[in-house]
Every structure is written in structure tokens, then in C-alpha cells.
PDB file of C-alpha atoms in Angstrom:
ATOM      1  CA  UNK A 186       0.000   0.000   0.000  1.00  0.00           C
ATOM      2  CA  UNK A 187       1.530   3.138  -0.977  1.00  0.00           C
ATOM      3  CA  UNK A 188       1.463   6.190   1.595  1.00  0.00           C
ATOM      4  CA  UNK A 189       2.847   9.366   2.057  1.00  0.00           C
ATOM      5  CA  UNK A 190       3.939  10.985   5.030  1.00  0.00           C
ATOM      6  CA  UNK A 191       4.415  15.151   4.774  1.00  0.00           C
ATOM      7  CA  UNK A 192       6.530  16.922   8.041  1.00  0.00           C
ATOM      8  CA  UNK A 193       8.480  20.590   8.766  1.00  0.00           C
ATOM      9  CA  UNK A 194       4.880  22.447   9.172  1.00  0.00           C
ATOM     10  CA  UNK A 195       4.444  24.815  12.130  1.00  0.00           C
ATOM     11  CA  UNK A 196       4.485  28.554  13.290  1.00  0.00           C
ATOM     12  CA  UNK A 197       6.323  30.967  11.580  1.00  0.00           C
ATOM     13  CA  UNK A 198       6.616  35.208  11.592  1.00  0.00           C
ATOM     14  CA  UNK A 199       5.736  36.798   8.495  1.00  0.00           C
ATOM     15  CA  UNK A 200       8.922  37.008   6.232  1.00  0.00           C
ATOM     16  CA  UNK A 201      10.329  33.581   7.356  1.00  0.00           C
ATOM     17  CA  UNK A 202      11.346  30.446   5.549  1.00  0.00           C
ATOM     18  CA  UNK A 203      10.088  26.657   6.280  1.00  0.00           C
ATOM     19  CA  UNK A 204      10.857  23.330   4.495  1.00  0.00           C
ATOM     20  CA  UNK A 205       7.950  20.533   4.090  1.00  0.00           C
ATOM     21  CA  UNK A 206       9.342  17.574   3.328  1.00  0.00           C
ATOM     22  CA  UNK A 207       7.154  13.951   1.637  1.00  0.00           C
ATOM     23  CA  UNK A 208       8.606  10.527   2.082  1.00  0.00           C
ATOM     24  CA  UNK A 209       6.985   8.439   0.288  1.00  0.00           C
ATOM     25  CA  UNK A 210       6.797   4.420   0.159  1.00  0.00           C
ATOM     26  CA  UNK A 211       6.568   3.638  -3.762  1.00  0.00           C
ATOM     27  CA  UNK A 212       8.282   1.168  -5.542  1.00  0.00           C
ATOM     28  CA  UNK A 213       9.948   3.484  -8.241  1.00  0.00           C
ATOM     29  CA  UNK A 214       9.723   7.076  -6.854  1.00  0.00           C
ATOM     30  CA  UNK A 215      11.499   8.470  -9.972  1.00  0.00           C
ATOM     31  CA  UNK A 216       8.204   7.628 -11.837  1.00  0.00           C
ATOM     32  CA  UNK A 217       5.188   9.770  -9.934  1.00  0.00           C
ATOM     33  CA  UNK A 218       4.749  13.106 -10.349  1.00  0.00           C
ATOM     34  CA  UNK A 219       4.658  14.595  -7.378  1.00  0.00           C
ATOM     35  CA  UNK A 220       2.919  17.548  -6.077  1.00  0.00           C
ATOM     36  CA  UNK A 221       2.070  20.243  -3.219  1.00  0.00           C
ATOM     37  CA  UNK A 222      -1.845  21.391  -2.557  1.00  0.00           C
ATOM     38  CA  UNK A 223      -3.072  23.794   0.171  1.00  0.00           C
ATOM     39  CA  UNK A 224      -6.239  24.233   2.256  1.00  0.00           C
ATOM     40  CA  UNK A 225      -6.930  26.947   3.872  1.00  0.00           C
ATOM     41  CA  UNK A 226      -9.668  27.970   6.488  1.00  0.00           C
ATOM     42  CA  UNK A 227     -13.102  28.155   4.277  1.00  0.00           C
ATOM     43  CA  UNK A 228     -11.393  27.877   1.147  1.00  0.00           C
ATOM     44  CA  UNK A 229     -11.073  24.608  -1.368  1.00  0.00           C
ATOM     45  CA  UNK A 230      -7.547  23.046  -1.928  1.00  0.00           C
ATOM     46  CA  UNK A 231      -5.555  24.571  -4.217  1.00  0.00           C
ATOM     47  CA  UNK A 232      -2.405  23.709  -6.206  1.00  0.00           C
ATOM     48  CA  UNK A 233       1.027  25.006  -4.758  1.00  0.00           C
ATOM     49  CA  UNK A 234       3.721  23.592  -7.088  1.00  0.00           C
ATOM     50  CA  UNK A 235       4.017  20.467  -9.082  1.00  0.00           C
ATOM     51  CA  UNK A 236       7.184  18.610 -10.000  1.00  0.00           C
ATOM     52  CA  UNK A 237       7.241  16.110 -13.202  1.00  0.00           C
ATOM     53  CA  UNK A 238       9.288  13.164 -13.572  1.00  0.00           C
ATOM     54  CA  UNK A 239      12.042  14.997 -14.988  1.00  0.00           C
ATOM     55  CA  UNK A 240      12.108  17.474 -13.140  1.00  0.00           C
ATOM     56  CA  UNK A 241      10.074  20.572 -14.899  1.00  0.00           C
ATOM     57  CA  UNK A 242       8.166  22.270 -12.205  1.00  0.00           C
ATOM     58  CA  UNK A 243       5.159  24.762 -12.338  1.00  0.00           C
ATOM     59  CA  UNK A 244       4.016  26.933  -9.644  1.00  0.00           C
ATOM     60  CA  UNK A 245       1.009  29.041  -8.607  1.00  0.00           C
ATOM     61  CA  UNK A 246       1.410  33.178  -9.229  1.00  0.00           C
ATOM     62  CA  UNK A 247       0.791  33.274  -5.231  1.00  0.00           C
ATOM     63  CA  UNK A 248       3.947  31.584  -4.929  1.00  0.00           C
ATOM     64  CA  UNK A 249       6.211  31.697  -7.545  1.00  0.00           C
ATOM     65  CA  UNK A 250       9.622  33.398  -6.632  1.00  0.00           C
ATOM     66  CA  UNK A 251       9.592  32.388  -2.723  1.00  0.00           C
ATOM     67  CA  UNK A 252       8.279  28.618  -2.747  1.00  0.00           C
ATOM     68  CA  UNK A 253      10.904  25.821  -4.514  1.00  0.00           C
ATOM     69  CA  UNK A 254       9.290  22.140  -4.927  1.00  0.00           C
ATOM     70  CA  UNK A 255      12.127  19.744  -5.509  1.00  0.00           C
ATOM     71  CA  UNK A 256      12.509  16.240  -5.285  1.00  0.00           C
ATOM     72  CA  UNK A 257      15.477  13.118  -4.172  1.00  0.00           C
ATOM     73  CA  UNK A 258      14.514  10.133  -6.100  1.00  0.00           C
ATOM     74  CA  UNK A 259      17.088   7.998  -4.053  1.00  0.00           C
ATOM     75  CA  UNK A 260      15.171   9.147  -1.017  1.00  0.00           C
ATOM     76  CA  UNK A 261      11.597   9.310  -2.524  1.00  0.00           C
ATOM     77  CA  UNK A 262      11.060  12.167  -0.620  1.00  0.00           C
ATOM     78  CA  UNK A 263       9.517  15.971  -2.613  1.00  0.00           C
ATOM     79  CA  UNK A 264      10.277  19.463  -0.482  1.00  0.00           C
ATOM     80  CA  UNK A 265       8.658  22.528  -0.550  1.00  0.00           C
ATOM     81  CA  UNK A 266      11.002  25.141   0.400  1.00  0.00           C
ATOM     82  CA  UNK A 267       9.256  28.391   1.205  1.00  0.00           C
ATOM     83  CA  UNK A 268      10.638  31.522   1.924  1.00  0.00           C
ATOM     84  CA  UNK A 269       9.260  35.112   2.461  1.00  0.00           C
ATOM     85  CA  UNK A 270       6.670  33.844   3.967  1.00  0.00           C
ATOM     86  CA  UNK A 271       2.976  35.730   4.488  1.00  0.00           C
ATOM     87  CA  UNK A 272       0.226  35.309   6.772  1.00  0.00           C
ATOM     88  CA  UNK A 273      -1.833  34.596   3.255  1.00  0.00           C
ATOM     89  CA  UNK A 274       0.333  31.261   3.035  1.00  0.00           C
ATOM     90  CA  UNK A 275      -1.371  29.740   6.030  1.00  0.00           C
ATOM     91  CA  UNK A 276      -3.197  26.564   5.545  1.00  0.00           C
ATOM     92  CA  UNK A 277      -2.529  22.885   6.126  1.00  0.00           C
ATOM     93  CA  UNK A 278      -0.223  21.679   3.217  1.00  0.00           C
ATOM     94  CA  UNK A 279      -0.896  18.372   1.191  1.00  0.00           C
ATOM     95  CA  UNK A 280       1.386  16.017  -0.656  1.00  0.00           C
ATOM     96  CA  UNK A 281       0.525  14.057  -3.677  1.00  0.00           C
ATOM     97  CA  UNK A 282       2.376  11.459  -6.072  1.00  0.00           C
ATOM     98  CA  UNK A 283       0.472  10.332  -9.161  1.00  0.00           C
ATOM     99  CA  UNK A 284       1.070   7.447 -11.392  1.00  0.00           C
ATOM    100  CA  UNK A 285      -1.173   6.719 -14.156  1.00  0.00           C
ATOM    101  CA  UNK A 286      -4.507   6.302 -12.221  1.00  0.00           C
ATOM    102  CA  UNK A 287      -2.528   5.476  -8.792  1.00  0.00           C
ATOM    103  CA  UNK A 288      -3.041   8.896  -7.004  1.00  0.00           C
ATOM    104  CA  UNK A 289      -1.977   9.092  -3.212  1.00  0.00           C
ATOM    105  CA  UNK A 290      -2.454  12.034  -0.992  1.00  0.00           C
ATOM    106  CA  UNK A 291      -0.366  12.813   2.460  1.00  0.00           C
ATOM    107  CA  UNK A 292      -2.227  13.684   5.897  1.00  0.00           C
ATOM    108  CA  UNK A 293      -1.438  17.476   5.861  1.00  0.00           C
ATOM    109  CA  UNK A 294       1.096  19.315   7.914  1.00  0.00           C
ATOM    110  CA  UNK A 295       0.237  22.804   9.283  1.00  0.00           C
ATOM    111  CA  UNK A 296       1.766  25.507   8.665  1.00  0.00           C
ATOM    112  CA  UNK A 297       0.747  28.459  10.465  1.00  0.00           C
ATOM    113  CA  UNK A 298       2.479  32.714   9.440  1.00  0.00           C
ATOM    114  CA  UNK A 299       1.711  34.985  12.161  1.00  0.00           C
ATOM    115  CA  UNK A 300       3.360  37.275  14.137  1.00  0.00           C
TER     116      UNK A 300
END
């Protein structure tokens, strides 16, 4: 059964940095794309960043120039590097690795800007 496993949320001022990191227990990492959703408070889950096999990543306008998805295949883990952080960024943040029509999404980790 494949599952994936997101940690590094928590509270941080406005203007600071966090890393999420996504283990995840696949068979052949280097084949999913993988991929970082948000949820926050009364709003639906949006797309963060996305990272493809080969590494080509895309990124939402809200976050492109302070967020950085990347991803180890020889750790099958993905990270979300953020930086310059707002109180607008707060939300619980989701993993997700697709494969064909295998899709598998992470708990959530918290992440929480406020002074």
C-alpha cells in the first residue's frame, strides 16, 4: 500500500522560511509526479507547485519566486522550500504522487504565518 507521510509544518513570523518535506513508500519514486496542494480555512484546496518526472516544475502566481518544490529520487522524498513567507500562506499543506490512475495524498502538515 503506498502512503505518504508530509513533516516541517508549524508557526512561523511573516517574512520567514520553512521546508515541508514527503517521504513516500513507492516502488519506483522516480516515476510519480509529485505535487504540493493547500487548504486553507473556508477555502477549497488549491495547487502550490508540481514537480514532473524529470524534473520541470510549475508553480502558482501566489507563490512563484519564494516557494521551490524539488525532489530526491534515491530518497523518494519531494520538499517545498518556502521563503518570504505571508500570513496569506497559512493553511494545512498536502502532498501528492500520481502514477497513471494510482493517485496518493499525504495527511497534511500545518503551517501556520503569524506574528
Amino acid at each position: 500500500q503506498v502512503q505518504v507521510v508530509e513533516s516541517g509544518g508549524g508557526l512561523v513570523q511573516p517574512g520567514g522560511s520553512l521546508t515541508l518535506s514527503c517521504a513516500a513508500s513507492v516502488d519506483i519514486f522516480s516515476l510519480y509526479v509529485l505535487g504540493w496542494y493547500r487548504q486553507a480555512p473556508g477555502k477549497q484546496r488549491e495547487l502550490v507547485a508540481v514537480i514532473s518526472r524529470v524534473g520541470i516544475t510549475n508553480y502558482a502566481d501566489a507563490v512563484k519566486g519564494r516557494f521551490t518544490i524539488s525532489r530526491d529520487n534515491a530518497k523518494k522524498t519531494v520538499y517545498l522550500q518556502m521563503s518570504s513567507l505571508k500570513p496569506e500562506d497559512t493553511a494545512i499543506y498536502y502532498c501528492n504522487i500520481r502514477r497513471g490512475n494510482v493517485e496518493v495524498w499525504g495527511q497534511g502538515t500545518s503551517v501556520t504565518i503569524s506574528a
